[in-house]
N, CA, C and O atoms as a Maestro MAE file, in Angstrom:
{
 s_m_m2io_version
 :::
 2.0.0
}

f_m_ct {
 s_m_title
 :::
 protein
 m_atom[264] {
  # First column is atom index #
  i_m_mmod_type
  r_m_x_coord
  r_m_y_coord
  r_m_z_coord
  i_m_residue_number
  s_m_chain_name
  s_m_pdb_residue_name
  s_m_pdb_atom_name
  i_m_atomic_number
  :::
  1 25 19.437 1.573 -0.515 1 A "GLN " " N  " 7
  2 3 18.462 0.753 -0.286 1 A "GLN " " CA " 6
  3 2 16.766 1.034 -1.008 1 A "GLN " " C  " 6
  4 15 15.883 1.800 -0.623 1 A "GLN " " O  " 8
  5 25 16.779 0.506 -1.648 2 A "VAL " " N  " 7
  6 3 15.542 1.239 -2.548 2 A "VAL " " CA " 6
  7 2 14.313 -0.152 -2.067 2 A "VAL " " C  " 6
  8 15 14.468 -1.373 -2.074 2 A "VAL " " O  " 8
  9 25 13.269 0.599 -1.733 3 A "ILE " " N  " 7
  10 3 12.289 -0.071 -1.557 3 A "ILE " " CA " 6
  11 2 10.775 0.549 -1.894 3 A "ILE " " C  " 6
  12 15 10.416 1.600 -1.362 3 A "ILE " " O  " 8
  13 25 9.902 -0.196 -2.836 4 A "GLU " " N  " 7
  14 3 8.724 0.422 -3.629 4 A "GLU " " CA " 6
  15 2 7.682 -0.063 -3.220 4 A "GLU " " C  " 6
  16 15 7.269 -1.222 -3.183 4 A "GLU " " O  " 8
  17 25 7.096 1.288 -2.780 5 A "LEU " " N  " 7
  18 3 5.716 1.457 -1.985 5 A "LEU " " CA " 6
  19 2 4.212 0.864 -3.026 5 A "LEU " " C  " 6
  20 15 4.401 0.540 -4.199 5 A "LEU " " O  " 8
  21 25 3.099 0.813 -2.532 6 A "LYS " " N  " 7
  22 3 2.039 0.012 -2.753 6 A "LYS " " CA " 6
  23 2 1.588 1.069 -3.688 6 A "LYS " " C  " 6
  24 15 1.004 0.732 -4.718 6 A "LYS " " O  " 8
  25 25 1.828 2.441 -3.397 7 A "ASP " " N  " 7
  26 3 1.071 3.609 -3.931 7 A "ASP " " CA " 6
  27 2 2.175 3.926 -5.443 7 A "ASP " " C  " 6
  28 15 2.053 4.845 -6.252 7 A "ASP " " O  " 8
  29 25 3.093 2.952 -5.432 8 A "GLY " " N  " 7
  30 3 3.906 3.162 -6.548 8 A "GLY " " CA " 6
  31 2 4.894 4.229 -6.566 8 A "GLY " " C  " 6
  32 15 5.196 4.697 -7.663 8 A "GLY " " O  " 8
  33 25 5.413 4.659 -5.567 9 A "SER " " N  " 7
  34 3 5.917 5.685 -5.095 9 A "SER " " CA " 6
  35 2 7.551 4.649 -4.564 9 A "SER " " C  " 6
  36 15 7.383 3.483 -4.208 9 A "SER " " O  " 8
  37 25 8.854 5.194 -4.583 10 A "THR " " N  " 7
  38 3 10.257 4.759 -3.901 10 A "THR " " CA " 6
  39 2 10.500 5.056 -3.228 10 A "THR " " C  " 6
  40 15 10.717 6.257 -3.389 10 A "THR " " O  " 8
  41 25 10.872 4.463 -1.352 11 A "VAL " " N  " 7
  42 3 11.561 5.324 -0.476 11 A "VAL " " CA " 6
  43 2 13.201 4.207 -0.723 11 A "VAL " " C  " 6
  44 15 13.552 3.027 -0.747 11 A "VAL " " O  " 8
  45 25 13.722 5.542 -0.852 12 A "TYR " " N  " 7
  46 3 15.524 5.097 -0.662 12 A "TYR " " CA " 6
  47 2 15.825 5.534 0.654 12 A "TYR " " C  " 6
  48 15 15.355 6.477 1.291 12 A "TYR " " O  " 8
  49 25 16.901 4.485 1.031 13 A "ILE " " N  " 7
  50 3 17.034 4.713 2.318 13 A "ILE " " CA " 6
  51 2 18.796 4.746 1.997 13 A "ILE " " C  " 6
  52 15 19.247 3.805 1.343 13 A "ILE " " O  " 8
  53 25 19.857 5.964 2.525 14 A "PHE " " N  " 7
  54 3 20.522 6.042 2.449 14 A "PHE " " CA " 6
  55 2 21.529 5.470 3.041 14 A "PHE " " C  " 6
  56 15 20.979 4.466 3.492 14 A "PHE " " O  " 8
  57 25 22.868 5.393 3.425 15 A "LYS " " N  " 7
  58 3 24.127 4.716 4.160 15 A "LYS " " CA " 6
  59 2 23.916 5.345 5.659 15 A "LYS " " C  " 6
  60 15 24.000 4.654 6.674 15 A "LYS " " O  " 8
  61 25 23.620 6.805 5.661 16 A "ASP " " N  " 7
  62 3 23.404 7.351 7.138 16 A "ASP " " CA " 6
  63 2 22.437 6.730 7.723 16 A "ASP " " C  " 6
  64 15 22.448 6.856 8.947 16 A "ASP " " O  " 8
  65 25 21.548 6.062 7.261 17 A "GLY " " N  " 7
  66 3 20.216 6.365 7.923 17 A "GLY " " CA " 6
  67 2 18.965 6.803 7.205 17 A "GLY " " C  " 6
  68 15 17.924 6.163 7.348 17 A "GLY " " O  " 8
  69 25 19.036 7.972 6.367 18 A "LYS " " N  " 7
  70 3 18.454 9.003 6.540 18 A "LYS " " CA " 6
  71 2 17.347 8.288 5.315 18 A "LYS " " C  " 6
  72 15 17.233 7.070 5.452 18 A "LYS " " O  " 8
  73 25 16.612 8.841 4.264 19 A "MET " " N  " 7
  74 3 15.634 8.760 3.590 19 A "MET " " CA " 6
  75 2 15.174 9.473 2.960 19 A "MET " " C  " 6
  76 15 14.777 10.556 3.390 19 A "MET " " O  " 8
  77 25 15.055 9.047 1.535 20 A "GLY " " N  " 7
  78 3 14.216 10.452 0.528 20 A "GLY " " CA " 6
  79 2 13.264 9.990 -0.229 20 A "GLY " " C  " 6
  80 15 13.675 8.976 -0.793 20 A "GLY " " O  " 8
  81 25 12.219 10.234 -0.509 21 A "MET " " N  " 7
  82 3 11.138 9.596 -1.685 21 A "MET " " CA " 6
  83 2 10.696 10.066 -3.065 21 A "MET " " C  " 6
  84 15 10.429 11.217 -3.410 21 A "MET " " O  " 8
  85 25 10.679 9.297 -3.562 22 A "GLU " " N  " 7
  86 3 10.281 9.610 -5.093 22 A "GLU " " CA " 6
  87 2 9.241 9.428 -5.437 22 A "GLU " " C  " 6
  88 15 8.809 8.304 -5.182 22 A "GLU " " O  " 8
  89 25 8.440 10.255 -6.067 23 A "ASP " " N  " 7
  90 3 6.824 9.486 -6.081 23 A "ASP " " CA " 6
  91 2 6.823 8.635 -6.904 23 A "ASP " " C  " 6
  92 15 7.760 7.845 -7.019 23 A "ASP " " O  " 8
  93 25 5.541 8.615 -7.813 24 A "LYS " " N  " 7
  94 3 4.987 7.438 -8.812 24 A "LYS " " CA " 6
  95 2 5.197 8.107 -10.284 24 A "LYS " " C  " 6
  96 15 5.118 7.468 -11.333 24 A "LYS " " O  " 8
  97 25 5.461 9.416 -10.195 25 A "TYR " " N  " 7
  98 3 6.093 10.571 -11.349 25 A "TYR " " CA " 6
  99 2 7.272 10.836 -11.903 25 A "TYR " " C  " 6
  100 15 7.466 11.419 -12.970 25 A "TYR " " O  " 8
  101 25 8.674 10.053 -10.580 26 A "GLY " " N  " 7
  102 3 9.464 10.280 -11.274 26 A "GLY " " CA " 6
  103 2 10.347 11.470 -10.155 26 A "GLY " " C  " 6
  104 15 11.565 11.558 -9.994 26 A "GLY " " O  " 8
  105 25 9.308 12.243 -9.536 27 A "ARG " " N  " 7
  106 3 9.981 13.032 -8.795 27 A "ARG " " CA " 6
  107 2 10.217 12.913 -7.702 27 A "ARG " " C  " 6
  108 15 9.434 12.193 -7.083 27 A "ARG " " O  " 8
  109 25 11.312 13.499 -6.966 28 A "ALA " " N  " 7
  110 3 11.899 13.624 -4.975 28 A "ALA " " CA " 6
  111 2 10.387 14.271 -4.731 28 A "ALA " " C  " 6
  112 15 9.837 15.117 -5.436 28 A "ALA " " O  " 8
  113 25 9.912 13.680 -3.619 29 A "VAL " " N  " 7
  114 3 8.259 14.758 -2.615 29 A "VAL " " CA " 6
  115 2 9.095 14.592 -1.496 29 A "VAL " " C  " 6
  116 15 10.114 13.951 -1.236 29 A "VAL " " O  " 8
  117 25 8.035 15.692 -0.681 30 A "ARG " " N  " 7
  118 3 8.567 16.072 0.521 30 A "ARG " " CA " 6
  119 2 7.770 15.071 1.494 30 A "ARG " " C  " 6
  120 15 6.579 14.799 1.337 30 A "ARG " " O  " 8
  121 25 8.782 14.431 2.773 31 A "MET " " N  " 7
  122 3 7.612 13.671 3.253 31 A "MET " " CA " 6
  123 2 7.813 13.783 4.549 31 A "MET " " C  " 6
  124 15 8.987 14.039 4.815 31 A "MET " " O  " 8
  125 25 7.110 13.688 5.455 32 A "LYS " " N  " 7
  126 3 6.767 14.189 7.186 32 A "LYS " " CA " 6
  127 2 7.521 12.744 7.806 32 A "LYS " " C  " 6
  128 15 7.455 11.529 7.620 32 A "LYS " " O  " 8
  129 25 8.451 13.951 8.864 33 A "LYS " " N  " 7
  130 3 9.060 12.864 9.574 33 A "LYS " " CA " 6
  131 2 8.329 12.195 10.191 33 A "LYS " " C  " 6
  132 15 7.244 12.684 10.504 33 A "LYS " " O  " 8
  133 25 8.701 10.637 10.649 34 A "ASP " " N  " 7
  134 3 7.787 9.690 11.449 34 A "ASP " " CA " 6
  135 2 6.404 9.234 10.621 34 A "ASP " " C  " 6
  136 15 5.544 8.861 11.419 34 A "ASP " " O  " 8
  137 25 6.020 9.175 9.376 35 A "THR " " N  " 7
  138 3 5.181 8.778 8.191 35 A "THR " " CA " 6
  139 2 4.970 7.829 8.158 35 A "THR " " C  " 6
  140 15 6.096 7.435 7.851 35 A "THR " " O  " 8
  141 25 4.187 6.644 8.241 36 A "VAL " " N  " 7
  142 3 4.433 5.367 8.225 36 A "VAL " " CA " 6
  143 2 3.775 5.235 6.562 36 A "VAL " " C  " 6
  144 15 2.859 5.946 6.148 36 A "VAL " " O  " 8
  145 25 4.540 4.064 5.679 37 A "MET " " N  " 7
  146 3 4.428 4.048 4.531 37 A "MET " " CA " 6
  147 2 4.494 2.250 4.176 37 A "MET " " C  " 6
  148 15 5.353 1.448 4.542 37 A "MET " " O  " 8
  149 25 3.588 2.074 3.565 38 A "GLU " " N  " 7
  150 3 3.905 0.337 3.469 38 A "GLU " " CA " 6
  151 2 3.915 -0.023 2.007 38 A "GLU " " C  " 6
  152 15 3.017 0.139 1.181 38 A "GLU " " O  " 8
  153 25 5.234 -0.596 1.840 39 A "ALA " " N  " 7
  154 3 5.930 -1.383 0.780 39 A "ALA " " CA " 6
  155 2 4.794 -2.207 0.348 39 A "ALA " " C  " 6
  156 15 3.733 -2.351 0.955 39 A "ALA " " O  " 8
  157 25 5.243 -2.890 -1.106 40 A "LYS " " N  " 7
  158 3 4.518 -3.783 -2.168 40 A "LYS " " CA " 6
  159 2 4.292 -5.334 -0.964 40 A "LYS " " C  " 6
  160 15 3.327 -6.091 -0.850 40 A "LYS " " O  " 8
  161 25 5.339 -5.320 -0.396 41 A "ASP " " N  " 7
  162 3 5.327 -6.210 0.406 41 A "ASP " " CA " 6
  163 2 4.660 -6.340 1.747 41 A "ASP " " C  " 6
  164 15 4.582 -7.403 2.363 41 A "ASP " " O  " 8
  165 25 4.143 -5.084 2.194 42 A "GLY " " N  " 7
  166 3 2.924 -4.965 3.098 42 A "GLY " " CA " 6
  167 2 4.032 -4.564 4.496 42 A "GLY " " C  " 6
  168 15 3.647 -4.462 5.661 42 A "GLY " " O  " 8
  169 25 5.587 -4.365 3.976 43 A "GLN " " N  " 7
  170 3 6.123 -3.907 5.597 43 A "GLN " " CA " 6
  171 2 5.696 -2.728 5.568 43 A "GLN " " C  " 6
  172 15 5.479 -2.006 4.595 43 A "GLN " " O  " 8
  173 25 5.576 -2.533 6.666 44 A "LYS " " N  " 7
  174 3 5.463 -1.037 7.097 44 A "LYS " " CA " 6
  175 2 7.001 -0.312 7.368 44 A "LYS " " C  " 6
  176 15 7.977 -0.826 7.916 44 A "LYS " " O  " 8
  177 25 6.886 0.843 6.882 45 A "ILE " " N  " 7
  178 3 8.294 1.944 6.932 45 A "ILE " " CA " 6
  179 2 7.819 3.408 7.245 45 A "ILE " " C  " 6
  180 15 7.069 4.156 6.617 45 A "ILE " " O  " 8
  181 25 8.658 3.604 8.690 46 A "ILE " " N  " 7
  182 3 8.596 5.176 9.114 46 A "ILE " " CA " 6
  183 2 9.582 5.790 8.432 46 A "ILE " " C  " 6
  184 15 10.608 5.222 8.058 46 A "ILE " " O  " 8
  185 25 9.299 7.019 8.237 47 A "MET " " N  " 7
  186 3 10.427 8.079 7.516 47 A "MET " " CA " 6
  187 2 11.135 8.625 8.352 47 A "MET " " C  " 6
  188 15 10.584 9.293 9.226 47 A "MET " " O  " 8
  189 25 12.693 8.487 8.321 48 A "HIS " " N  " 7
  190 3 13.437 9.289 9.023 48 A "HIS " " CA " 6
  191 2 14.475 10.180 7.867 48 A "HIS " " C  " 6
  192 15 15.256 9.914 6.953 48 A "HIS " " O  " 8
  193 25 14.025 11.159 8.433 49 A "GLY " " N  " 7
  194 3 15.125 12.309 7.707 49 A "GLY " " CA " 6
  195 2 14.644 12.647 6.378 49 A "GLY " " C  " 6
  196 15 14.319 11.662 5.715 49 A "GLY " " O  " 8
  197 25 14.501 13.873 5.762 50 A "ASP " " N  " 7
  198 3 13.452 14.234 4.704 50 A "ASP " " CA " 6
  199 2 14.915 14.699 3.519 50 A "ASP " " C  " 6
  200 15 15.069 15.881 3.208 50 A "ASP " " O  " 8
  201 25 15.795 13.680 3.019 51 A "GLU " " N  " 7
  202 3 16.795 14.324 1.883 51 A "GLU " " CA " 6
  203 2 16.090 14.320 0.543 51 A "GLU " " C  " 6
  204 15 16.221 13.615 -0.458 51 A "GLU " " O  " 8
  205 25 15.113 15.577 0.923 52 A "VAL " " N  " 7
  206 3 14.260 15.536 -0.676 52 A "VAL " " CA " 6
  207 2 15.839 16.133 -1.678 52 A "VAL " " C  " 6
  208 15 16.031 15.382 -2.635 52 A "VAL " " O  " 8
  209 25 16.671 17.048 -1.597 53 A "MET " " N  " 7
  210 3 17.881 17.400 -2.336 53 A "MET " " CA " 6
  211 2 18.269 16.752 -2.617 53 A "MET " " C  " 6
  212 15 18.369 16.548 -3.827 53 A "MET " " O  " 8
  213 25 18.901 15.746 -1.475 54 A "ARG " " N  " 7
  214 3 19.560 14.605 -2.133 54 A "ARG " " CA " 6
  215 2 19.032 13.826 -3.228 54 A "ARG " " C  " 6
  216 15 19.504 13.659 -4.353 54 A "ARG " " O  " 8
  217 25 17.574 13.210 -2.516 55 A "THR " " N  " 7
  218 3 16.948 12.367 -3.673 55 A "THR " " CA " 6
  219 2 16.962 13.078 -4.606 55 A "THR " " C  " 6
  220 15 17.366 12.371 -5.529 55 A "THR " " O  " 8
  221 25 16.723 14.323 -5.070 56 A "ASP " " N  " 7
  222 3 16.503 14.726 -6.559 56 A "ASP " " CA " 6
  223 2 17.754 14.692 -6.806 56 A "ASP " " C  " 6
  224 15 17.772 14.473 -8.017 56 A "ASP " " O  " 8
  225 25 19.174 14.788 -6.342 57 A "SER " " N  " 7
  226 3 20.060 14.707 -6.890 57 A "SER " " CA " 6
  227 2 20.318 13.382 -7.471 57 A "SER " " C  " 6
  228 15 21.004 13.371 -8.494 57 A "SER " " O  " 8
  229 25 19.861 12.185 -6.970 58 A "LEU " " N  " 7
  230 3 19.934 10.536 -7.018 58 A "LEU " " CA " 6
  231 2 19.329 10.881 -8.482 58 A "LEU " " C  " 6
  232 15 19.926 10.751 -9.551 58 A "LEU " " O  " 8
  233 25 18.271 11.256 -8.324 59 A "LEU " " N  " 7
  234 3 17.400 11.098 -9.690 59 A "LEU " " CA " 6
  235 2 17.872 11.488 -10.881 59 A "LEU " " C  " 6
  236 15 17.818 10.875 -11.948 59 A "LEU " " O  " 8
  237 25 18.485 12.867 -10.577 60 A "LYS " " N  " 7
  238 3 18.845 13.570 -11.802 60 A "LYS " " CA " 6
  239 2 19.873 12.445 -12.209 60 A "LYS " " C  " 6
  240 15 19.348 11.888 -13.173 60 A "LYS " " O  " 8
  241 25 21.059 11.853 -11.948 61 A "LYS " " N  " 7
  242 3 21.933 10.945 -12.210 61 A "LYS " " CA " 6
  243 2 21.457 10.253 -12.900 61 A "LYS " " C  " 6
  244 15 21.756 10.059 -14.078 61 A "LYS " " O  " 8
  245 25 20.582 9.732 -12.242 62 A "VAL " " N  " 7
  246 3 19.696 8.219 -13.258 62 A "VAL " " CA " 6
  247 2 19.194 8.338 -13.929 62 A "VAL " " C  " 6
  248 15 18.986 7.377 -14.671 62 A "VAL " " O  " 8
  249 25 18.586 9.638 -14.211 63 A "HIS " " N  " 7
  250 3 17.269 9.703 -15.563 63 A "HIS " " CA " 6
  251 2 18.844 10.491 -16.865 63 A "HIS " " C  " 6
  252 15 18.612 10.494 -18.074 63 A "HIS " " O  " 8
  253 25 19.989 10.947 -16.430 64 A "GLU " " N  " 7
  254 3 20.727 11.500 -17.371 64 A "GLU " " CA " 6
  255 2 21.324 10.085 -17.562 64 A "GLU " " C  " 6
  256 15 21.792 9.880 -18.682 64 A "GLU " " O  " 8
  257 25 21.362 9.512 -17.056 65 A "GLY " " N  " 7
  258 3 22.174 7.671 -17.499 65 A "GLY " " CA " 6
  259 2 23.422 7.809 -17.249 65 A "GLY " " C  " 6
  260 15 24.272 7.428 -18.054 65 A "GLY " " O  " 8
  261 25 23.794 8.506 -15.830 66 A "GLY " " N  " 7
  262 3 24.880 8.615 -15.456 66 A "GLY " " CA " 6
  263 2 25.042 8.117 -14.143 66 A "GLY " " C  " 6
  264 15 26.146 8.159 -13.599 66 A "GLY " " O  " 8
  :::
 }
 m_bond[263] {
  # First column is bond index #
  i_m_from
  i_m_to
  i_m_order
  :::
  1 1 2 1
  2 2 3 1
  3 3 4 2
  4 3 5 1
  5 5 6 1
  6 6 7 1
  7 7 8 2
  8 7 9 1
  9 9 10 1
  10 10 11 1
  11 11 12 2
  12 11 13 1
  13 13 14 1
  14 14 15 1
  15 15 16 2
  16 15 17 1
  17 17 18 1
  18 18 19 1
  19 19 20 2
  20 19 21 1
  21 21 22 1
  22 22 23 1
  23 23 24 2
  24 23 25 1
  25 25 26 1
  26 26 27 1
  27 27 28 2
  28 27 29 1
  29 29 30 1
  30 30 31 1
  31 31 32 2
  32 31 33 1
  33 33 34 1
  34 34 35 1
  35 35 36 2
  36 35 37 1
  37 37 38 1
  38 38 39 1
  39 39 40 2
  40 39 41 1
  41 41 42 1
  42 42 43 1
  43 43 44 2
  44 43 45 1
  45 45 46 1
  46 46 47 1
  47 47 48 2
  48 47 49 1
  49 49 50 1
  50 50 51 1
  51 51 52 2
  52 51 53 1
  53 53 54 1
  54 54 55 1
  55 55 56 2
  56 55 57 1
  57 57 58 1
  58 58 59 1
  59 59 60 2
  60 59 61 1
  61 61 62 1
  62 62 63 1
  63 63 64 2
  64 63 65 1
  65 65 66 1
  66 66 67 1
  67 67 68 2
  68 67 69 1
  69 69 70 1
  70 70 71 1
  71 71 72 2
  72 71 73 1
  73 73 74 1
  74 74 75 1
  75 75 76 2
  76 75 77 1
  77 77 78 1
  78 78 79 1
  79 79 80 2
  80 79 81 1
  81 81 82 1
  82 82 83 1
  83 83 84 2
  84 83 85 1
  85 85 86 1
  86 86 87 1
  87 87 88 2
  88 87 89 1
  89 89 90 1
  90 90 91 1
  91 91 92 2
  92 91 93 1
  93 93 94 1
  94 94 95 1
  95 95 96 2
  96 95 97 1
  97 97 98 1
  98 98 99 1
  99 99 100 2
  100 99 101 1
  101 101 102 1
  102 102 103 1
  103 103 104 2
  104 103 105 1
  105 105 106 1
  106 106 107 1
  107 107 108 2
  108 107 109 1
  109 109 110 1
  110 110 111 1
  111 111 112 2
  112 111 113 1
  113 113 114 1
  114 114 115 1
  115 115 116 2
  116 115 117 1
  117 117 118 1
  118 118 119 1
  119 119 120 2
  120 119 121 1
  121 121 122 1
  122 122 123 1
  123 123 124 2
  124 123 125 1
  125 125 126 1
  126 126 127 1
  127 127 128 2
  128 127 129 1
  129 129 130 1
  130 130 131 1
  131 131 132 2
  132 131 133 1
  133 133 134 1
  134 134 135 1
  135 135 136 2
  136 135 137 1
  137 137 138 1
  138 138 139 1
  139 139 140 2
  140 139 141 1
  141 141 142 1
  142 142 143 1
  143 143 144 2
  144 143 145 1
  145 145 146 1
  146 146 147 1
  147 147 148 2
  148 147 149 1
  149 149 150 1
  150 150 151 1
  151 151 152 2
  152 151 153 1
  153 153 154 1
  154 154 155 1
  155 155 156 2
  156 155 157 1
  157 157 158 1
  158 158 159 1
  159 159 160 2
  160 159 161 1
  161 161 162 1
  162 162 163 1
  163 163 164 2
  164 163 165 1
  165 165 166 1
  166 166 167 1
  167 167 168 2
  168 167 169 1
  169 169 170 1
  170 170 171 1
  171 171 172 2
  172 171 173 1
  173 173 174 1
  174 174 175 1
  175 175 176 2
  176 175 177 1
  177 177 178 1
  178 178 179 1
  179 179 180 2
  180 179 181 1
  181 181 182 1
  182 182 183 1
  183 183 184 2
  184 183 185 1
  185 185 186 1
  186 186 187 1
  187 187 188 2
  188 187 189 1
  189 189 190 1
  190 190 191 1
  191 191 192 2
  192 191 193 1
  193 193 194 1
  194 194 195 1
  195 195 196 2
  196 195 197 1
  197 197 198 1
  198 198 199 1
  199 199 200 2
  200 199 201 1
  201 201 202 1
  202 202 203 1
  203 203 204 2
  204 203 205 1
  205 205 206 1
  206 206 207 1
  207 207 208 2
  208 207 209 1
  209 209 210 1
  210 210 211 1
  211 211 212 2
  212 211 213 1
  213 213 214 1
  214 214 215 1
  215 215 216 2
  216 215 217 1
  217 217 218 1
  218 218 219 1
  219 219 220 2
  220 219 221 1
  221 221 222 1
  222 222 223 1
  223 223 224 2
  224 223 225 1
  225 225 226 1
  226 226 227 1
  227 227 228 2
  228 227 229 1
  229 229 230 1
  230 230 231 1
  231 231 232 2
  232 231 233 1
  233 233 234 1
  234 234 235 1
  235 235 236 2
  236 235 237 1
  237 237 238 1
  238 238 239 1
  239 239 240 2
  240 239 241 1
  241 241 242 1
  242 242 243 1
  243 243 244 2
  244 243 245 1
  245 245 246 1
  246 246 247 1
  247 247 248 2
  248 247 249 1
  249 249 250 1
  250 250 251 1
  251 251 252 2
  252 251 253 1
  253 253 254 1
  254 254 255 1
  255 255 256 2
  256 255 257 1
  257 257 258 1
  258 258 259 1
  259 259 260 2
  260 259 261 1
  261 261 262 1
  262 262 263 1
  263 263 264 2
  :::
 }
}
């Protein structure tokens, strides 16, 4: 699942429930566990797991067109 946040960043929720974050510049970034984020629609999301390497790998595939 992909959720866009109010600050322009994006949260990726993987099938196992862990999450990764992409900043507004398209880079995978670290996020502290239990950080509360706000989606564009106002929904509050709590960070579970910091899958920065998994997110980075996903973004590289997306940006390379694969």
